[in-house]
mmCIF file of C-alpha atoms in Angstrom:
data_model
loop_
_atom_site.group_PDB
_atom_site.id
_atom_site.type_symbol
_atom_site.label_atom_id
_atom_site.label_comp_id
_atom_site.label_asym_id
_atom_site.label_seq_id
_atom_site.Cartn_x
_atom_site.Cartn_y
_atom_site.Cartn_z
ATOM 1 C CA MET C 1 85.119 117.297 17.643
ATOM 2 C CA ASN C 2 83.806 116.416 21.101
ATOM 3 C CA LEU C 3 80.481 114.722 20.360
ATOM 4 C CA VAL C 4 77.835 113.913 22.955
ATOM 5 C CA ALA C 5 74.528 112.133 22.400
ATOM 6 C CA ILE C 6 71.079 112.880 23.801
ATOM 7 C CA VAL C 7 68.427 110.158 23.601
ATOM 8 C CA LEU C 8 64.805 111.212 24.014
ATOM 9 C CA ALA C 9 62.881 108.685 26.099
ATOM 10 C CA ALA C 10 60.530 110.708 28.313
ATOM 11 C CA GLY C 11 57.322 109.815 26.465
ATOM 12 C CA ARG C 12 54.636 107.490 27.740
ATOM 13 C CA GLY C 13 54.238 105.567 24.473
ATOM 14 C CA GLU C 14 50.545 104.873 25.033
ATOM 15 C CA ARG C 15 49.867 104.212 21.338
ATOM 16 C CA ALA C 16 52.252 101.234 21.419
ATOM 17 C CA GLY C 17 49.799 99.167 23.444
ATOM 18 C CA SER C 18 49.517 98.033 27.037
ATOM 19 C CA GLY C 19 52.440 97.315 29.320
ATOM 20 C CA ASP C 20 55.521 99.356 30.042
ATOM 21 C CA PRO C 21 56.218 102.417 27.867
ATOM 22 C CA LYS C 22 57.616 101.306 24.503
ATOM 23 C CA GLN C 23 61.162 102.460 25.251
ATOM 24 C CA PHE C 24 61.349 100.083 28.222
ATOM 25 C CA ARG C 25 59.752 97.083 26.555
ATOM 26 C CA LYS C 26 62.043 94.305 25.421
ATOM 27 C CA LEU C 27 62.827 93.874 21.743
ATOM 28 C CA GLY C 28 64.656 90.590 21.515
ATOM 29 C CA GLU C 29 66.862 90.300 24.574
ATOM 30 C CA LYS C 30 67.028 93.987 25.553
ATOM 31 C CA PRO C 31 64.741 96.966 26.142
ATOM 32 C CA VAL C 32 64.372 99.300 23.168
ATOM 33 C CA LEU C 33 66.130 102.157 24.966
ATOM 34 C CA ALA C 34 69.043 99.930 26.000
ATOM 35 C CA ARG C 35 69.579 98.891 22.382
ATOM 36 C CA VAL C 36 69.735 102.536 21.310
ATOM 37 C CA LEU C 37 72.135 103.575 24.056
ATOM 38 C CA GLU C 38 74.331 100.552 23.431
ATOM 39 C CA VAL C 39 74.918 101.517 19.785
ATOM 40 C CA LEU C 40 75.598 105.175 20.578
ATOM 41 C CA CYS C 41 77.949 104.425 23.482
ATOM 42 C CA ALA C 42 79.915 101.973 21.351
ATOM 43 C CA HIS C 43 80.501 104.468 18.522
ATOM 44 C CA PRO C 44 84.074 105.794 18.633
ATOM 45 C CA ALA C 45 83.003 109.373 17.843
ATOM 46 C CA VAL C 46 80.585 109.613 20.796
ATOM 47 C CA SER C 47 82.202 110.645 24.076
ATOM 48 C CA GLU C 48 79.134 110.551 26.336
ATOM 49 C CA CYS C 49 75.434 109.650 26.268
ATOM 50 C CA THR C 50 72.497 111.069 28.186
ATOM 51 C CA ALA C 51 69.022 109.540 28.334
ATOM 52 C CA ILE C 52 66.132 111.976 28.788
ATOM 53 C CA ILE C 53 63.498 110.185 30.861
ATOM 54 C CA SER C 54 60.356 110.979 32.796
ATOM 55 C CA ASP C 55 60.721 111.233 36.551
ATOM 56 C CA ASP C 56 57.985 108.578 36.769
ATOM 57 C CA HIS C 57 60.187 106.155 34.843
ATOM 58 C CA ARG C 58 63.370 106.356 36.896
ATOM 59 C CA THR C 59 62.663 103.011 38.574
ATOM 60 C CA LEU C 60 62.063 101.375 35.188
ATOM 61 C CA PHE C 61 65.301 102.822 33.827
ATOM 62 C CA ASP C 62 67.328 101.657 36.824
ATOM 63 C CA ALA C 63 65.852 98.160 36.720
ATOM 64 C CA LEU C 64 65.693 97.464 32.985
ATOM 65 C CA VAL C 65 68.101 99.753 31.128
ATOM 66 C CA ALA C 66 70.935 100.654 33.483
ATOM 67 C CA PRO C 67 72.208 97.034 33.812
ATOM 68 C CA GLU C 68 72.510 96.797 30.013
ATOM 69 C CA VAL C 69 74.451 100.017 29.303
ATOM 70 C CA PRO C 70 77.743 101.572 30.460
ATOM 71 C CA ALA C 71 77.660 103.153 33.905
ATOM 72 C CA SER C 72 78.747 106.433 32.312
ATOM 73 C CA VAL C 73 75.288 106.962 30.763
ATOM 74 C CA ARG C 74 73.637 109.978 32.410
ATOM 75 C CA THR C 75 69.926 110.599 32.947
ATOM 76 C CA VAL C 76 68.114 113.927 32.781
ATOM 77 C CA ILE C 77 64.448 114.492 33.536
ATOM 78 C CA GLY C 78 62.492 115.538 30.466
ATOM 79 C CA GLY C 79 59.553 117.874 30.002
ATOM 80 C CA THR C 80 55.967 117.480 28.893
ATOM 81 C CA GLU C 81 56.854 118.275 25.265
ATOM 82 C CA ARG C 82 59.651 117.014 23.042
ATOM 83 C CA GLN C 83 61.232 120.440 22.653
ATOM 84 C CA GLU C 84 61.375 120.915 26.409
ATOM 85 C CA SER C 85 63.035 117.526 26.816
ATOM 86 C CA VAL C 86 65.668 118.373 24.222
ATOM 87 C CA LYS C 87 66.337 121.718 25.882
ATOM 88 C CA ASN C 88 66.791 119.995 29.254
ATOM 89 C CA GLY C 89 69.286 117.618 27.696
ATOM 90 C CA LEU C 90 71.220 120.417 26.051
ATOM 91 C CA GLU C 91 71.253 122.419 29.270
ATOM 92 C CA ALA C 92 72.890 119.462 31.005
ATOM 93 C CA TYR C 93 75.946 119.978 28.789
ATOM 94 C CA ARG C 94 76.134 123.742 29.184
ATOM 95 C CA GLY C 95 79.646 124.674 30.234
ATOM 96 C CA SER C 96 81.047 121.304 29.153
ATOM 97 C CA ASP C 97 83.619 120.613 26.449
ATOM 98 C CA ALA C 98 80.932 119.406 24.029
ATOM 99 C CA THR C 99 81.312 120.893 20.542
ATOM 100 C CA HIS C 100 78.647 118.814 18.774
ATOM 101 C CA VAL C 101 75.576 116.846 19.750
ATOM 102 C CA LEU C 102 73.519 113.994 18.351
ATOM 103 C CA ILE C 103 69.806 114.000 19.222
ATOM 104 C CA HIS C 104 68.090 110.647 18.736
ATOM 105 C CA ASP C 105 64.638 109.205 19.378
ATOM 106 C CA GLY C 106 64.749 106.481 22.012
ATOM 107 C CA ALA C 107 62.071 104.613 20.053
ATOM 108 C CA ARG C 108 64.288 104.061 16.984
ATOM 109 C CA PRO C 109 66.039 100.820 18.014
ATOM 110 C CA PHE C 110 67.588 99.885 14.659
ATOM 111 C CA LEU C 111 70.149 102.671 14.656
ATOM 112 C CA SER C 112 73.394 101.666 12.933
ATOM 113 C CA SER C 113 76.961 102.882 13.354
ATOM 114 C CA LEU C 114 77.062 103.501 9.602
ATOM 115 C CA LEU C 115 74.200 106.000 9.868
ATOM 116 C CA ILE C 116 75.982 107.746 12.735
ATOM 117 C CA ASP C 117 79.092 107.931 10.555
ATOM 118 C CA ARG C 118 77.173 109.752 7.813
ATOM 119 C CA VAL C 119 75.816 112.351 10.220
ATOM 120 C CA VAL C 120 79.187 112.869 11.906
ATOM 121 C CA ASP C 121 81.003 113.261 8.586
ATOM 122 C CA ALA C 122 78.490 115.870 7.362
ATOM 123 C CA MET C 123 78.826 117.877 10.581
ATOM 124 C CA LYS C 124 82.475 118.520 9.744
ATOM 125 C CA PHE C 125 81.336 120.835 6.941
ATOM 126 C CA HIS C 126 77.881 122.054 8.065
ATOM 127 C CA ASP C 127 76.131 123.427 11.140
ATOM 128 C CA GLY C 128 74.044 120.296 11.326
ATOM 129 C CA ALA C 129 73.114 117.088 9.538
ATOM 130 C CA VAL C 130 69.907 115.060 9.348
ATOM 131 C CA PRO C 131 69.345 111.588 7.843
ATOM 132 C CA VAL C 132 66.466 111.614 5.364
ATOM 133 C CA LEU C 133 64.649 109.312 2.980
ATOM 134 C CA PRO C 134 62.925 110.513 -0.191
ATOM 135 C CA ALA C 135 59.128 110.173 -0.166
ATOM 136 C CA SER C 136 58.342 107.075 -2.206
ATOM 137 C CA ASP C 137 54.565 106.726 -1.787
ATOM 138 C CA ALA C 138 51.906 108.824 -3.462
ATOM 139 C CA LEU C 139 51.097 111.883 -1.348
ATOM 140 C CA TRP C 140 47.539 113.182 -0.951
ATOM 141 C CA ARG C 141 45.714 115.842 0.958
ATOM 142 C CA GLY C 142 42.480 114.638 2.516
ATOM 143 C CA SER C 143 39.369 116.090 4.086
ATOM 144 C CA GLY C 144 36.478 114.449 5.883
ATOM 145 C CA GLY C 145 37.884 110.980 5.316
ATOM 146 C CA LEU C 146 38.065 111.503 1.529
ATOM 147 C CA LEU C 147 40.976 112.132 -0.819
ATOM 148 C CA ASP C 148 41.158 115.703 -2.012
ATOM 149 C CA LYS C 149 44.185 116.212 -4.256
ATOM 150 C CA THR C 150 47.675 114.870 -4.761
ATOM 151 C CA VAL C 151 50.800 116.566 -3.484
ATOM 152 C CA PRO C 152 53.922 116.502 -5.714
ATOM 153 C CA ARG C 153 56.539 114.396 -3.967
ATOM 154 C CA ALA C 154 59.552 115.779 -5.838
ATOM 155 C CA GLY C 155 61.912 117.225 -3.247
ATOM 156 C CA ILE C 156 59.868 115.862 -0.314
ATOM 157 C CA LEU C 157 62.136 114.272 2.311
ATOM 158 C CA CYS C 158 61.228 112.222 5.397
ATOM 159 C CA ALA C 159 63.491 113.102 8.323
ATOM 160 C CA GLN C 160 64.929 110.582 10.768
ATOM 161 C CA THR C 161 67.225 110.757 13.770
ATOM 162 C CA PRO C 162 69.968 110.983 14.952
ATOM 163 C CA GLN C 163 70.109 114.637 14.032
ATOM 164 C CA GLY C 164 73.487 116.212 14.645
ATOM 165 C CA PHE C 165 74.358 119.853 15.295
ATOM 166 C CA SER C 166 76.994 122.256 16.452
ATOM 167 C CA PHE C 167 76.348 122.275 20.193
ATOM 168 C CA PRO C 168 76.541 126.036 20.884
ATOM 169 C CA ALA C 169 74.399 126.845 17.842
ATOM 170 C CA ILE C 170 71.587 124.379 18.588
ATOM 171 C CA LEU C 171 71.532 125.315 22.281
ATOM 172 C CA ASP C 172 71.151 128.977 21.337
ATOM 173 C CA ALA C 173 68.475 128.100 18.768
ATOM 174 C CA HIS C 174 66.409 126.162 21.318
ATOM 175 C CA GLU C 175 66.662 128.945 23.873
ATOM 176 C CA ASN C 176 65.396 131.541 21.404
ATOM 177 C CA HIS C 177 62.805 129.574 19.429
ATOM 178 C CA PRO C 178 59.333 131.006 20.128
ATOM 179 C CA GLY C 179 57.187 127.853 20.056
ATOM 180 C CA SER C 180 56.907 124.150 19.333
ATOM 181 C CA ALA C 181 58.565 122.450 16.360
ATOM 182 C CA LEU C 182 58.319 119.070 14.662
ATOM 183 C CA ASP C 183 61.971 118.285 15.266
ATOM 184 C CA ASP C 184 65.335 119.856 16.025
ATOM 185 C CA ALA C 185 66.130 120.352 12.354
ATOM 186 C CA ALA C 186 63.150 122.720 12.106
ATOM 187 C CA ILE C 187 64.535 124.789 14.976
ATOM 188 C CA ALA C 188 68.018 124.775 13.459
ATOM 189 C CA VAL C 189 66.775 125.929 10.043
ATOM 190 C CA TRP C 190 64.628 128.619 11.726
ATOM 191 C CA ALA C 191 67.800 129.882 13.420
ATOM 192 C CA GLY C 192 69.611 130.128 10.100
ATOM 193 C CA MET C 193 71.833 127.096 10.560
ATOM 194 C CA ARG C 194 73.005 125.239 7.434
ATOM 195 C CA VAL C 195 71.719 121.700 7.849
ATOM 196 C CA ALA C 196 72.883 118.987 5.479
ATOM 197 C CA ALA C 197 70.652 116.120 4.352
ATOM 198 C CA VAL C 198 72.408 112.739 4.459
ATOM 199 C CA ARG C 199 71.112 109.395 3.301
ATOM 200 C CA GLY C 200 68.920 107.761 5.931
ATOM 201 C CA CYS C 201 68.233 104.076 6.466
ATOM 202 C CA PRO C 202 64.862 102.398 5.719
ATOM 203 C CA CYS C 203 65.245 100.128 8.758
ATOM 204 C CA ASN C 204 65.721 103.110 11.095
ATOM 205 C CA GLU C 205 61.990 103.370 11.750
ATOM 206 C CA LYS C 206 60.383 104.808 14.858
ATOM 207 C CA ILE C 207 58.135 102.652 17.020
ATOM 208 C CA THR C 208 54.912 104.548 17.675
ATOM 209 C CA THR C 209 51.936 102.177 17.550
ATOM 210 C CA ARG C 210 51.269 98.613 18.600
ATOM 211 C CA GLU C 211 51.569 97.608 14.943
ATOM 212 C CA ASP C 212 54.997 99.263 14.774
ATOM 213 C CA PHE C 213 56.141 97.218 17.745
ATOM 214 C CA GLU C 214 54.870 94.005 16.181
ATOM 215 C CA LYS C 215 56.735 94.871 12.986
ATOM 216 C CA ALA C 216 59.920 95.597 14.942
ATOM 217 C CA GLU C 217 59.626 92.246 16.708
ATOM 218 C CA SER C 218 59.229 90.567 13.336
ATOM 219 C CA VAL C 219 62.328 92.315 11.994
ATOM 220 C CA GLU C 220 64.288 91.350 15.094
ATOM 221 C CA SER C 221 63.299 87.690 14.791
ATOM 222 C CA THR C 222 64.259 87.512 11.110
ATOM 223 C CA HIS C 223 67.550 89.412 11.432
ATOM 224 C CA PRO C 224 69.846 87.402 13.710
ATOM 225 C CA ASP C 225 72.732 88.953 15.556
ATOM 226 C CA PHE C 226 76.098 87.952 14.069
ATOM 227 C CA ARG C 227 79.400 87.779 15.893
ATOM 228 C CA ALA C 228 82.878 87.145 14.498
ATOM 229 C CA GLY C 229 85.998 85.973 16.298
ATOM 230 C CA GLN C 230 89.564 85.213 15.301
ATOM 231 C CA GLY C 231 92.043 82.693 16.665
ATOM 232 C CA PHE C 232 95.735 81.989 16.293
ATOM 233 C CA ASP C 233 97.926 79.185 17.578
ATOM 234 C CA VAL C 234 101.421 77.813 16.972
ATOM 235 C CA HIS C 235 103.184 74.625 18.081
ATOM 236 C CA ARG C 236 106.822 73.693 17.635
ATOM 237 C CA PHE C 237 108.042 70.412 16.228
ATOM 238 C CA GLY C 238 109.406 67.659 18.454
ATOM 239 C CA THR C 239 109.921 63.956 18.232
ATOM 240 C CA GLY C 240 107.311 61.861 16.492
ATOM 241 C CA SER C 241 106.248 60.452 13.158
ATOM 242 C CA SER C 242 102.980 62.319 12.504
ATOM 243 C CA VAL C 243 101.024 65.491 13.198
ATOM 244 C CA VAL C 244 97.310 65.946 13.906
ATOM 245 C CA LEU C 245 95.637 68.779 11.990
ATOM 246 C CA CYS C 246 91.863 69.350 11.953
ATOM 247 C CA GLY C 247 91.499 65.961 13.643
ATOM 248 C CA ILE C 248 93.356 64.106 10.874
ATOM 249 C CA GLU C 249 96.651 62.299 11.524
ATOM 250 C CA ILE C 250 99.186 63.075 8.804
ATOM 251 C CA PRO C 251 102.513 61.191 8.546
ATOM 252 C CA HIS C 252 105.512 63.487 8.997
ATOM 253 C CA SER C 253 109.138 63.426 10.056
ATOM 254 C CA HIS C 254 108.284 65.130 13.356
ATOM 255 C CA GLY C 255 105.405 65.497 15.756
ATOM 256 C CA LEU C 256 104.033 68.664 17.358
ATOM 257 C CA VAL C 257 104.773 69.435 21.000
ATOM 258 C CA GLY C 258 101.859 70.245 23.283
ATOM 259 C CA HIS C 259 99.858 69.118 26.279
ATOM 260 C CA SER C 260 96.906 67.780 24.250
ATOM 261 C CA ASP C 261 97.159 66.265 20.774
ATOM 262 C CA SER C 262 98.666 69.626 19.649
ATOM 263 C CA ASP C 263 96.137 70.100 16.850
ATOM 264 C CA VAL C 264 97.127 73.673 16.081
ATOM 265 C CA ALA C 265 94.264 74.164 13.596
ATOM 266 C CA MET C 266 91.522 73.041 15.967
ATOM 267 C CA HIS C 267 93.024 75.174 18.728
ATOM 268 C CA ALA C 268 92.885 78.261 16.510
ATOM 269 C CA ILE C 269 89.261 77.503 15.576
ATOM 270 C CA ALA C 270 88.276 77.014 19.220
ATOM 271 C CA ASP C 271 89.854 80.358 20.140
ATOM 272 C CA ALA C 272 87.979 82.034 17.283
ATOM 273 C CA ILE C 273 84.677 80.719 18.667
ATOM 274 C CA TYR C 274 85.537 81.808 22.206
ATOM 275 C CA GLY C 275 86.579 85.207 20.880
ATOM 276 C CA ALA C 276 83.280 85.703 19.054
ATOM 277 C CA MET C 277 81.530 85.361 22.412
ATOM 278 C CA GLY C 278 83.960 87.683 24.170
ATOM 279 C CA GLU C 279 85.149 84.751 26.288
ATOM 280 C CA ARG C 280 88.583 83.746 27.574
ATOM 281 C CA ASP C 281 90.927 81.672 25.387
ATOM 282 C CA ILE C 282 91.412 77.933 25.172
ATOM 283 C CA GLY C 283 94.161 77.963 27.803
ATOM 284 C CA TYR C 284 91.665 79.285 30.349
ATOM 285 C CA TRP C 285 89.136 76.524 29.730
ATOM 286 C CA PHE C 286 91.725 73.744 29.291
ATOM 287 C CA PRO C 287 94.861 74.707 31.254
ATOM 288 C CA PRO C 288 98.040 73.080 29.908
ATOM 289 C CA ASN C 289 99.103 72.196 33.477
ATOM 290 C CA ASP C 290 95.915 70.217 34.128
ATOM 291 C CA ALA C 291 96.552 66.474 33.832
ATOM 292 C CA ARG C 292 92.972 65.880 32.639
ATOM 293 C CA TRP C 293 93.825 67.320 29.242
ATOM 294 C CA GLU C 294 97.110 65.493 28.645
ATOM 295 C CA ASN C 295 96.942 63.976 25.133
ATOM 296 C CA ALA C 296 93.264 64.958 24.945
ATOM 297 C CA PRO C 297 91.743 65.103 21.438
ATOM 298 C CA SER C 298 91.216 68.722 20.396
ATOM 299 C CA LYS C 299 87.773 67.882 19.064
ATOM 300 C CA ASP C 300 86.700 67.910 22.732
ATOM 301 C CA PHE C 301 87.798 71.564 22.919
ATOM 302 C CA LEU C 302 85.795 72.411 19.810
ATOM 303 C CA ARG C 303 82.751 70.682 21.212
ATOM 304 C CA HIS C 304 83.014 72.705 24.428
ATOM 305 C CA ALA C 305 83.327 75.974 22.483
ATOM 306 C CA CYS C 306 80.206 75.167 20.443
ATOM 307 C CA GLU C 307 78.253 74.117 23.547
ATOM 308 C CA LEU C 308 79.212 77.350 25.296
ATOM 309 C CA ALA C 309 78.075 79.328 22.260
ATOM 310 C CA ALA C 310 74.743 77.495 22.389
ATOM 311 C CA GLU C 311 74.337 78.484 26.061
ATOM 312 C CA TYR C 312 74.810 82.099 24.973
ATOM 313 C CA GLY C 313 72.069 81.627 22.366
ATOM 314 C CA TYR C 314 74.379 81.371 19.339
ATOM 315 C CA SER C 315 75.126 78.748 16.744
ATOM 316 C CA LEU C 316 78.141 78.420 14.484
ATOM 317 C CA SER C 317 77.513 79.758 10.986
ATOM 318 C CA SER C 318 80.907 79.297 9.303
ATOM 319 C CA VAL C 319 84.610 78.751 9.959
ATOM 320 C CA ASP C 320 87.681 79.562 7.900
ATOM 321 C CA CYS C 321 91.108 78.203 8.873
ATOM 322 C CA THR C 322 94.520 78.797 7.316
ATOM 323 C CA ILE C 323 97.375 76.437 8.215
ATOM 324 C CA ILE C 324 100.875 77.893 7.861
ATOM 325 C CA CYS C 325 103.757 75.470 7.341
ATOM 326 C CA GLU C 326 106.434 74.410 4.874
ATOM 327 C CA ARG C 327 105.672 70.728 5.390
ATOM 328 C CA PRO C 328 103.712 68.468 5.434
ATOM 329 C CA ARG C 329 101.606 69.177 2.383
ATOM 330 C CA ILE C 330 98.076 70.080 3.390
ATOM 331 C CA GLY C 331 96.274 70.114 0.026
ATOM 332 C CA PRO C 332 95.795 66.341 -0.307
ATOM 333 C CA HIS C 333 94.055 66.213 3.080
ATOM 334 C CA VAL C 334 91.714 69.215 2.851
ATOM 335 C CA ASP C 335 88.521 67.304 2.068
ATOM 336 C CA GLU C 336 89.134 64.845 4.898
ATOM 337 C CA MET C 337 89.916 67.742 7.251
ATOM 338 C CA LYS C 338 86.672 69.476 6.371
ATOM 339 C CA SER C 339 84.705 66.289 7.041
ATOM 340 C CA SER C 340 86.430 65.897 10.403
ATOM 341 C CA LEU C 341 85.699 69.499 11.381
ATOM 342 C CA SER C 342 82.115 69.148 10.198
ATOM 343 C CA ALA C 343 81.572 66.255 12.615
ATOM 344 C CA SER C 344 83.124 68.178 15.524
ATOM 345 C CA LEU C 345 81.479 71.538 14.833
ATOM 346 C CA GLY C 346 78.055 70.332 13.716
ATOM 347 C CA ILE C 347 77.976 72.353 10.479
ATOM 348 C CA GLU C 348 78.128 71.324 6.843
ATOM 349 C CA PRO C 349 81.546 71.005 5.141
ATOM 350 C CA ARG C 350 80.487 73.749 2.685
ATOM 351 C CA ARG C 351 80.516 76.174 5.627
ATOM 352 C CA ILE C 352 84.093 75.285 6.509
ATOM 353 C CA GLY C 353 87.192 76.651 4.809
ATOM 354 C CA VAL C 354 90.563 74.947 5.181
ATOM 355 C CA LYS C 355 93.515 76.483 3.357
ATOM 356 C CA ALA C 356 97.273 76.272 3.570
ATOM 357 C CA THR C 357 100.188 78.567 2.861
ATOM 358 C CA THR C 358 103.914 78.579 3.504
ATOM 359 C CA ALA C 359 106.012 81.213 5.272
ATOM 360 C CA GLU C 360 108.254 81.507 2.188
ATOM 361 C CA ARG C 361 111.138 80.100 4.246
ATOM 362 C CA LEU C 362 110.993 83.119 6.564
ATOM 363 C CA GLY C 363 111.105 82.952 10.346
ATOM 364 C CA ALA C 364 110.607 79.963 12.625
ATOM 365 C CA ILE C 365 107.817 78.496 10.499
ATOM 366 C CA GLY C 366 109.910 78.977 7.356
ATOM 367 C CA ARG C 367 112.782 77.110 9.023
ATOM 368 C CA GLU C 368 110.364 74.235 9.660
ATOM 369 C CA GLU C 369 110.498 74.630 13.422
ATOM 370 C CA GLY C 370 106.751 74.309 13.802
ATOM 371 C CA ILE C 371 103.257 74.873 12.406
ATOM 372 C CA ALA C 372 100.909 77.844 12.923
ATOM 373 C CA ALA C 373 97.219 78.309 12.173
ATOM 374 C CA MET C 374 94.792 81.227 11.941
ATOM 375 C CA ALA C 375 91.014 80.955 12.050
ATOM 376 C CA VAL C 376 87.896 83.072 11.822
ATOM 377 C CA ALA C 377 84.531 81.935 13.172
ATOM 378 C CA MET C 378 81.130 83.470 12.502
ATOM 379 C CA LEU C 379 78.301 82.928 14.999
ATOM 380 C CA LYS C 380 74.649 83.854 14.646
ATOM 381 C CA SER C 381 71.923 84.187 17.240
ATOM 382 C CA LYS C 382 69.335 81.426 17.263
#
């Protein structure tokens, strides 16, 4: 399957209130359209993305969206109607290797990779797939501002996007369809294509009115962005009579060799925090050949990692660290270690996990040649 994605963003969005068209307005840190394209471009099944925009909005796209998305994202000028915009996008892939296409509304910013997965999986067995939600509210017909009669909601489905289709089939359907349609699924069904209904997502709502935008901003502010990172470090034993782990000095027959205090656990945690931000590792920030960090306490490294995360707009939510060694025994010191980490990281001890395991006498750690540590850090946007 060679899957491409078309994002419809040629509308003027006048019902969403004053200012730039809704697809170019910021939701959180990024424009709505950039958020959509970011999710689609990051999905492993999607090979290429194209944004359908108005010719009047090219400057807005270049200034606000292009810096936030991969350079490979293409733009195609849309039409005056949705169907024309879709057709223009499909035509852009005529003669390409595309076998399937996703068509998504640029004003649905809460698209998830899980929802894309459902559509992609269904397309393996059908001509198309559409995410839907069952109608949950009472349905009425009305006339003159008054209720007339109820409409049975059994079997009534509310369609969302992305809608996925066999590329040749949906291109042919669009070229032969005689008039306008509510969405691409309607054109596909008209053409005789078998379109599967997959479970949609309640949060995948479309922004249409000013109230919708206010609701989306509320959702964004109450649903922080989470990032996870992992870290690993190992230090060999050398001369000495104690080791430092999680900021706690523990008597032992040997010390750990390293440029700083060789706190292998804190180093792993710091790398996990850096990793969650997509940053370079601890050796980049504190080079082992820099005399400033000789015998430096590793809590300084943790503090730097947390401060850098704060500059990025993130705070530490939780940390889990596993220390791997045959000796010394870690269990008796866990509570003290958690208190030490709490002071360095600025989070409660209940958000910190410290565990220990042995290497079952296997390998360098099993031969008691050193100590290793693994860590996972979870960050959340402020």
